[in-house]
Tab-separated table of C-alpha atoms and ligand atoms in Angstrom:
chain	number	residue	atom	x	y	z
H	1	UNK	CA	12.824	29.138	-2.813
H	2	UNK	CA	14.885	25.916	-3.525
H	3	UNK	CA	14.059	23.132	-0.568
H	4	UNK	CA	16.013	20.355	0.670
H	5	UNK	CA	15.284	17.485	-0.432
H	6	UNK	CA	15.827	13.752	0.568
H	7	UNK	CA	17.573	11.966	-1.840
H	8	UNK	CA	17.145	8.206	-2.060
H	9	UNK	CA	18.158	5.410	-4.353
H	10	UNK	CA	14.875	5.546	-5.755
H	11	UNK	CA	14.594	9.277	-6.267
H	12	UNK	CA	16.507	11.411	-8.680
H	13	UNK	CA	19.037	9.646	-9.131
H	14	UNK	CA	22.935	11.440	-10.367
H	15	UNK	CA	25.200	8.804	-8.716
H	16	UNK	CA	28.401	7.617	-10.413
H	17	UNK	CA	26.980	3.866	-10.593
H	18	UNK	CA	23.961	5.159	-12.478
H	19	UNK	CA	25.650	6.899	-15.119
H	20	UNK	CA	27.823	3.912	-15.289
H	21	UNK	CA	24.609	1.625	-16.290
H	22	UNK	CA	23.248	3.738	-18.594
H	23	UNK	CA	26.421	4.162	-20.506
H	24	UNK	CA	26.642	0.316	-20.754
H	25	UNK	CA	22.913	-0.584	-21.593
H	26	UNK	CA	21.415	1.829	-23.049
H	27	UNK	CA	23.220	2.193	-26.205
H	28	UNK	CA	20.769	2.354	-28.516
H	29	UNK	CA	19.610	5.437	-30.694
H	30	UNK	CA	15.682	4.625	-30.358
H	31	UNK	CA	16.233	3.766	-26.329
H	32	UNK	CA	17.938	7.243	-26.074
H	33	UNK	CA	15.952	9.398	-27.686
H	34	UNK	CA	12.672	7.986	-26.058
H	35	UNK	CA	14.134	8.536	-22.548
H	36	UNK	CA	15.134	11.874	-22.951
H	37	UNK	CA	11.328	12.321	-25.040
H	38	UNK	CA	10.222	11.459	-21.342
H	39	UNK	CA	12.413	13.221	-19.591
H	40	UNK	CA	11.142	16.529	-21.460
H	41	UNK	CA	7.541	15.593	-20.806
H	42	UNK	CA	6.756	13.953	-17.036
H	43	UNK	CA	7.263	15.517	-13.790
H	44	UNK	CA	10.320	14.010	-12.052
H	45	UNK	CA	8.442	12.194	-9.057
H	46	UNK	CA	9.731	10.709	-5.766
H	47	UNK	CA	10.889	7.305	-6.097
H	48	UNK	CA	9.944	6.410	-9.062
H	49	UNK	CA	11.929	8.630	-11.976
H	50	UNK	CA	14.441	8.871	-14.081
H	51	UNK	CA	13.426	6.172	-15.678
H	52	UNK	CA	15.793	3.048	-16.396
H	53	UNK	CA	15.129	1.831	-19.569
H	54	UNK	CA	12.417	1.281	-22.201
H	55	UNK	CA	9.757	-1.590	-22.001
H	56	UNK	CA	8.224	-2.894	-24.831
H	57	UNK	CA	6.351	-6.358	-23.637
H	58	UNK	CA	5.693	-8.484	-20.355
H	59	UNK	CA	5.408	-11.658	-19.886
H	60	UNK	CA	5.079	-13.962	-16.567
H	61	UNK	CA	7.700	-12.917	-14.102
H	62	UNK	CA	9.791	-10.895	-17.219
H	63	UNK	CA	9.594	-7.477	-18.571
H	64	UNK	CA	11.525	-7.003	-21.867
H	65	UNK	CA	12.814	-3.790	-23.211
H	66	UNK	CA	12.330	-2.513	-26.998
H	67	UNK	CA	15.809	-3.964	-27.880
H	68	UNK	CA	14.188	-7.536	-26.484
H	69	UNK	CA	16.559	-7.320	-23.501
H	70	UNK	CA	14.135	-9.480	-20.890
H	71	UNK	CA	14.306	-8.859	-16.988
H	72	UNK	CA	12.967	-10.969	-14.071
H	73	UNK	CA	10.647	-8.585	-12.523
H	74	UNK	CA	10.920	-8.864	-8.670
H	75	UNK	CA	9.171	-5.479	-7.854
H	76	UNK	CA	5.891	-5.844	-10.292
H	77	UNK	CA	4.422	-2.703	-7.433
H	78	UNK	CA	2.881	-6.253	-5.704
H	79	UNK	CA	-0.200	-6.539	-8.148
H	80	UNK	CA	1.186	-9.270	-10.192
H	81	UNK	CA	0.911	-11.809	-8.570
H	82	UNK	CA	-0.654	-14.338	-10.816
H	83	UNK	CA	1.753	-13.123	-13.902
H	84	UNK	CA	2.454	-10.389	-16.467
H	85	UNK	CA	-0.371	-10.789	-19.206
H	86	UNK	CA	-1.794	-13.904	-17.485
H	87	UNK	CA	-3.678	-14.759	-20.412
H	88	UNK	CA	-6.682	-16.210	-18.361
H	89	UNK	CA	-7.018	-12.287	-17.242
H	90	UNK	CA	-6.192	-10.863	-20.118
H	91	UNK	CA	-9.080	-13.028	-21.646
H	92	UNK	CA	-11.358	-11.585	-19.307
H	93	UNK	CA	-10.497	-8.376	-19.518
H	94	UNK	CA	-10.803	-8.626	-23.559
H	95	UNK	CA	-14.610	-10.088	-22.986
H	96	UNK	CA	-15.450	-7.596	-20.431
H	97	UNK	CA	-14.838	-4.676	-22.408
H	98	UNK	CA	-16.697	-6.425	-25.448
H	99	UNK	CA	-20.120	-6.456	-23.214
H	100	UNK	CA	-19.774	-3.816	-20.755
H	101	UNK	CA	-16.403	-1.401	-20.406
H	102	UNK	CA	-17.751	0.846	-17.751
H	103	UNK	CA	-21.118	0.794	-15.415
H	104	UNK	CA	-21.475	3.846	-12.628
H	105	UNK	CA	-22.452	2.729	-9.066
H	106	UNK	CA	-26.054	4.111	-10.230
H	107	UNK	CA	-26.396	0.984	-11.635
H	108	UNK	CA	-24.857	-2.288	-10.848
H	109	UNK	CA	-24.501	-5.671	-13.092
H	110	UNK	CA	-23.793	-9.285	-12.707
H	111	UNK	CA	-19.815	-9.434	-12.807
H	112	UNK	CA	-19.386	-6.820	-10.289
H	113	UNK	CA	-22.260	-8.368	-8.187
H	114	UNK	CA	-20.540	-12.015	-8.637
H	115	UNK	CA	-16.991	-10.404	-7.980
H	116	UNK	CA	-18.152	-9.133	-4.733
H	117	UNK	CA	-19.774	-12.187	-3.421
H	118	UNK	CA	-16.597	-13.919	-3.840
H	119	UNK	CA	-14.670	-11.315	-1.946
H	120	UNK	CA	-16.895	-11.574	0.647
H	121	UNK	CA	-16.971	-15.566	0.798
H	122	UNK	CA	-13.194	-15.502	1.100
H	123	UNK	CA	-13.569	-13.242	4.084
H	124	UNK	CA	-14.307	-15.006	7.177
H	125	UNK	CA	-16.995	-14.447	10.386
H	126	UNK	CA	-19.452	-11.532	9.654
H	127	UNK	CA	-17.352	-9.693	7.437
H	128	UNK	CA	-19.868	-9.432	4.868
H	129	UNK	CA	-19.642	-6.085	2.254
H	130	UNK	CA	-17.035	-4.882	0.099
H	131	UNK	CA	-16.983	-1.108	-1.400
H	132	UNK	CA	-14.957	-1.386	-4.706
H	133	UNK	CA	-12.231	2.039	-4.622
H	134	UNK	CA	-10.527	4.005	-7.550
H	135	UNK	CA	-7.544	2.552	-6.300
H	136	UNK	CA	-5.900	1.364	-3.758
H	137	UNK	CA	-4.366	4.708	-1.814
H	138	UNK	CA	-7.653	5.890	-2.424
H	139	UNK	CA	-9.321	2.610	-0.378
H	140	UNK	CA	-7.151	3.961	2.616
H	141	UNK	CA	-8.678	7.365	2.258
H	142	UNK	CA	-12.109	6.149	2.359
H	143	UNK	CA	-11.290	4.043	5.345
H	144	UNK	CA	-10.150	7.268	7.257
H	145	UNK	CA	-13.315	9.110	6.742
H	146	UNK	CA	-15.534	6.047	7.710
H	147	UNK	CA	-13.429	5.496	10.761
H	148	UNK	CA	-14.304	9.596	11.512
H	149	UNK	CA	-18.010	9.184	10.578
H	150	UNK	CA	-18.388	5.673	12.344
H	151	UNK	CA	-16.275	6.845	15.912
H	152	UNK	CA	-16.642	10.865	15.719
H	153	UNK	CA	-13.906	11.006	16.961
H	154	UNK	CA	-10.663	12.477	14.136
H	155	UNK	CA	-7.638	11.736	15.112
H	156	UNK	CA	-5.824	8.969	13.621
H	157	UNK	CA	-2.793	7.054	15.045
H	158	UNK	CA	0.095	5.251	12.753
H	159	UNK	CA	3.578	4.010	12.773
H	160	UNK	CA	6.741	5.601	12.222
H	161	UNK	CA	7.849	4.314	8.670
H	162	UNK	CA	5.203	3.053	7.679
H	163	UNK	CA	3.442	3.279	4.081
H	164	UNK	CA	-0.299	3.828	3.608
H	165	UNK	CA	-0.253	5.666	0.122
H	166	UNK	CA	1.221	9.060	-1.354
H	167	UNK	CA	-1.502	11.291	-1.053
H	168	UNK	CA	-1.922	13.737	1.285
H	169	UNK	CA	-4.052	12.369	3.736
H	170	UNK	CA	-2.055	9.080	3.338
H	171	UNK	CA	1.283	10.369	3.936
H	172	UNK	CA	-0.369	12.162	7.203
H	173	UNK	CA	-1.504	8.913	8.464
H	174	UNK	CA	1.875	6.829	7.132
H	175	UNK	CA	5.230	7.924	8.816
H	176	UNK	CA	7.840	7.692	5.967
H	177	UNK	CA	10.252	11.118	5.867
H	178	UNK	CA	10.448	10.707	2.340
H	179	UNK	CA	6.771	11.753	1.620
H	180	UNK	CA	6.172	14.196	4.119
H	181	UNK	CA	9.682	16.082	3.577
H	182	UNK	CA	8.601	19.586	2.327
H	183	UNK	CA	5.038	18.843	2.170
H	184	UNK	CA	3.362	20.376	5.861
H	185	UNK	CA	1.506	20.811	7.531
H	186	UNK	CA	0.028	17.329	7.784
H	187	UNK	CA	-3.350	16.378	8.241
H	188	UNK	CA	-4.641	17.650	11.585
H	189	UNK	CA	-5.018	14.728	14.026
H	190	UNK	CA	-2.662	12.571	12.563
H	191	UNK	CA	-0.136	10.699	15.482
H	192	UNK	CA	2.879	8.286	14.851
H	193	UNK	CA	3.951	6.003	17.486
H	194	UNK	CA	6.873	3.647	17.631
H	195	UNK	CA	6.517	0.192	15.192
H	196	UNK	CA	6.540	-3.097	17.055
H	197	UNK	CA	9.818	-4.417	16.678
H	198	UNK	CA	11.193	-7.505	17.620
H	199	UNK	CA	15.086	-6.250	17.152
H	200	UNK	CA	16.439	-2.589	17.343
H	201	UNK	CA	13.154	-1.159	17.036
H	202	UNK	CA	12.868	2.002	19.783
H	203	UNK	CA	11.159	-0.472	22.404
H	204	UNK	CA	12.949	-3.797	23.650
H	205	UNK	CA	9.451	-5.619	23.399
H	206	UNK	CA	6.708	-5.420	20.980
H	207	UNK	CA	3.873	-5.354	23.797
H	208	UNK	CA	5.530	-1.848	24.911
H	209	UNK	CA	4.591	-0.727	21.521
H	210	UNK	CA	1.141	-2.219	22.277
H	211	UNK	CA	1.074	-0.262	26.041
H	212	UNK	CA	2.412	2.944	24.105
H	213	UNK	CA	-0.502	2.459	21.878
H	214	UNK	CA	-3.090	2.169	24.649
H	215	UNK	CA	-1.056	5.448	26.236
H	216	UNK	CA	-1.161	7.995	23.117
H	217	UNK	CA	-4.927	7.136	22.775
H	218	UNK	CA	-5.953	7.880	26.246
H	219	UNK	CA	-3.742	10.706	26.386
H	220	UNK	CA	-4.802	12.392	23.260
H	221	UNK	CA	-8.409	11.969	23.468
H	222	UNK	CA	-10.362	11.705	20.269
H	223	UNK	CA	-8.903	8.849	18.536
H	224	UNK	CA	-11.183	7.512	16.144
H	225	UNK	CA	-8.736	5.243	13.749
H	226	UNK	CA	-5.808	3.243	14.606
H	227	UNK	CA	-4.220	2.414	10.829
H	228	UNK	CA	-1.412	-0.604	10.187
H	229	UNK	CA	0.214	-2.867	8.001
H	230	UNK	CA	-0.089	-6.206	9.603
H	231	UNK	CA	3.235	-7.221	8.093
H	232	UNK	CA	5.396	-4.433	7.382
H	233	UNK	CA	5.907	-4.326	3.749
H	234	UNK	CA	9.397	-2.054	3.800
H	235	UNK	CA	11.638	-4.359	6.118
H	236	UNK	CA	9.202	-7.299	6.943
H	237	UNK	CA	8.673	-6.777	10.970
H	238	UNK	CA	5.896	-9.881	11.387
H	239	UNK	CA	4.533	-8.630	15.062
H	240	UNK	CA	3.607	-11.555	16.345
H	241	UNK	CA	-0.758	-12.777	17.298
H	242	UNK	CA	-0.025	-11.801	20.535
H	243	UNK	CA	0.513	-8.573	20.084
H	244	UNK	CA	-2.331	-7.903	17.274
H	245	UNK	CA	-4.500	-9.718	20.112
H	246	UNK	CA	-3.472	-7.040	22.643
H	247	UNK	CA	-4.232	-4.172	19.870
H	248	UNK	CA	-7.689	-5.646	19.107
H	249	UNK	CA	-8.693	-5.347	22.857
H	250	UNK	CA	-7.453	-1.905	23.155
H	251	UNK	CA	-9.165	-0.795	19.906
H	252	UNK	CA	-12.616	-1.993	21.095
H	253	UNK	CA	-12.385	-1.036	24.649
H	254	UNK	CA	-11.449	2.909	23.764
H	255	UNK	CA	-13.985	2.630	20.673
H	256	UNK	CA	-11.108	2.743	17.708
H	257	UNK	CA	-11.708	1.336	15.081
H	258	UNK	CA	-8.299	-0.847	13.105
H	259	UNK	CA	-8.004	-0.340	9.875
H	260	UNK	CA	-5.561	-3.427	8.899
H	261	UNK	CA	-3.673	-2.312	5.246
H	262	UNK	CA	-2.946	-5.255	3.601
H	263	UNK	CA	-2.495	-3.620	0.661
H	264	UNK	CA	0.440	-5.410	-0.912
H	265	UNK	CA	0.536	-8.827	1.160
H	266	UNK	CA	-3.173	-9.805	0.982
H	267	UNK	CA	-4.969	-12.604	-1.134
H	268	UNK	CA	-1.580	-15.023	-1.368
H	269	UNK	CA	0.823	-13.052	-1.693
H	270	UNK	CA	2.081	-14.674	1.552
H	271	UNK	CA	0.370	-18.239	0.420
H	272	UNK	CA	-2.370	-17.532	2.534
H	273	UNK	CA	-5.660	-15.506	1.412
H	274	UNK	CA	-4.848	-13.300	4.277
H	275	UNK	CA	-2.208	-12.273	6.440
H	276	UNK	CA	-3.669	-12.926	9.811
H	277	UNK	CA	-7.039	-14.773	10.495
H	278	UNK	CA	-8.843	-12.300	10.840
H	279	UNK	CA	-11.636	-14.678	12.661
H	280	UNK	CA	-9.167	-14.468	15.294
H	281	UNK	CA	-10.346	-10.989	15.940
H	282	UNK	CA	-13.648	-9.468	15.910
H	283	UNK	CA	-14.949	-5.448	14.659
H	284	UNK	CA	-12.114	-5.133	12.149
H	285	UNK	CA	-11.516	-2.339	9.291
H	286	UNK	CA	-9.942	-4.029	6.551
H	287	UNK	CA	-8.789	-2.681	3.494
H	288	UNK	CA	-7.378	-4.414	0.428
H	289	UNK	CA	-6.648	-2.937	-2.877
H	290	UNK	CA	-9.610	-1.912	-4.705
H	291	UNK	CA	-11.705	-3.261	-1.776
H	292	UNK	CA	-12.738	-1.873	1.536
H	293	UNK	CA	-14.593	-4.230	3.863
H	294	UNK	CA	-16.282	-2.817	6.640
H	295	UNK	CA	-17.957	-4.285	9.559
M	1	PLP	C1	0.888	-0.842	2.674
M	1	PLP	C2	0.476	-0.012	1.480
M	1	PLP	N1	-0.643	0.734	1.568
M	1	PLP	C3	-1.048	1.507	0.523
M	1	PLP	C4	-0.349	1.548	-0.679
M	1	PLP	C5	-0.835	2.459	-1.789
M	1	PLP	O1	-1.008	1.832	-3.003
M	1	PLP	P1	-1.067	2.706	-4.359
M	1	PLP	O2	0.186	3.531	-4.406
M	1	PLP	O3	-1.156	1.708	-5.454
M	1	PLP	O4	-2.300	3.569	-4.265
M	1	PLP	C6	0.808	0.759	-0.816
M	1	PLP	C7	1.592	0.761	-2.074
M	1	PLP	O5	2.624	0.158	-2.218
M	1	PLP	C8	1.248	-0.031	0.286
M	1	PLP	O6	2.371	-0.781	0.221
């Protein structure tokens, strides 16, 4: 049976404007005949395909296409922030797969041993051990089953519209329509509450948000894992220290643990290593891409 399905900008995209693009830049044979090579070969997926054109280098803040047709790159999926083929990584990289290209967790060795202690002297009070993930959805997923083994307790609690990943336990604990549209049941457990918005959010004030927060988890029972970004990476709402303050102190006293996802604004993206000191607060979750720190 055929479902309904969401269309946005990103997504499959047949709009008028569209066609018109492609008709004016891609009007080369090669360009054509790779993208419709694609098209017969990949999955159309949810905001990311059809694809827009060809790449064939990048470079700093530019991608370039095969017909040398360079772009300023102001997506980059937020891991690029020091550059396209920053040639002090790419360096690295080259030397690193020289002497050692892969090394299990059975075993450890000296760069991943040196790469964690500098994680770990970047992060401040007692947060003191990293766990290196596949990726960086699956760093949320491992927070979410720590937060159940550490608490015992299952249940996790999120914001509407928020993003935590695209896999199925991540789109149960994020709340954007787009990803769970045709894909129930959710995770069991999983509970979205209103985002803490300064402007035309669904509360007036941000500390309702807070109150509602304290609400659903007494309510519900069995909370284990409250899960956020600290800035909202969609439509930048920055709640404010007060109200992460408030959060903290209702996280420890009802024994949830806050997972803070800082997944695309973390180490400077912002111009600060983190997004809120997170000395400020004490027993914190936090997961960064690649990285999960627990307490
Ligand atoms: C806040 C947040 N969490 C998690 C993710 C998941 O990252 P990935 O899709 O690279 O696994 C993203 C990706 O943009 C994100 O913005």
């Amino acid at each position: 049976m055929k479902q309904e399905v969401l269309k946005t900008e990103g997504d499959v995209n047949l709009s008028e404007e569209r066609l018109i693009w492609k008709k004016r830049n891609i009007i080369d044979e090669e360009t054509q005949q790779l993208l419709a090579s694609d098209e017969r070969v990949f999955l159309y997926q949810a905001m990311s395909t059809p694809c827009l054109d060809v790449l064939g280098t990048c470079d700093g803040a530019s991608i370039e296409n095969i017909q040398n047709k360079r772009y300023l790159d102001f997506h980059g999926n937020n891991v690029h922030q020091v550059g396209f083929s920053n040639p002090y990584v790419v360096d690295k990289i080259k030397a690193q797969l020289d002497q050692l290209s892969f090394s299990t967790r059975r075993f450890t060795n000296k760069i991943a041993i040196s790469f964690a202690e500098k994680l770990t002297s970047l992060l401040p009070g007692d947060l003191n051990r990293v766990l290196f993930a596949p990726g960086r959805t699956s760093a949320v997923s491992i927070a979410l089953k720590l937060a159940r083994i550490v608490t015992g307790k299952h249940k996790v609690v999120s914001y509407w519209d928020s993003f935590h990943g695209a896999s199925l336990d991540a789109i149960s604990a994020g709340g954007e329509a787009v990803f769970r549209q045709n894909m129930g049941p959710m995770m069991p457990g999983t509970i979205c509450i209103p985002p803490p918005m300064q402007k035309g959010g669904f509360f007036e004030d941000e500390m309702k948000s807070a109150e509602y927060l304290e609400y659903m988890i007494e309510k519900e029972g069995g909370v284990g894992a409250f899960i956020a970004e600290k800035v909202r990476n969609t439509d930048f709402q920055i709640p404010t220290k007060k109200y992460w303050k408030r959060v903290r102190e209702i996280c420890d006293k009802h024994h949830v643990l806050l997972i803070l996802d800082e997944i695309p604004i973390a180490l400077g993206r912002t111009g600060k290593m983190f997004v809120l000191r997170i000395s400020e607060l004490n027993q914190i979750f936090f997961v960064w891409e690649k990285v999960l720190e627990v307490e």
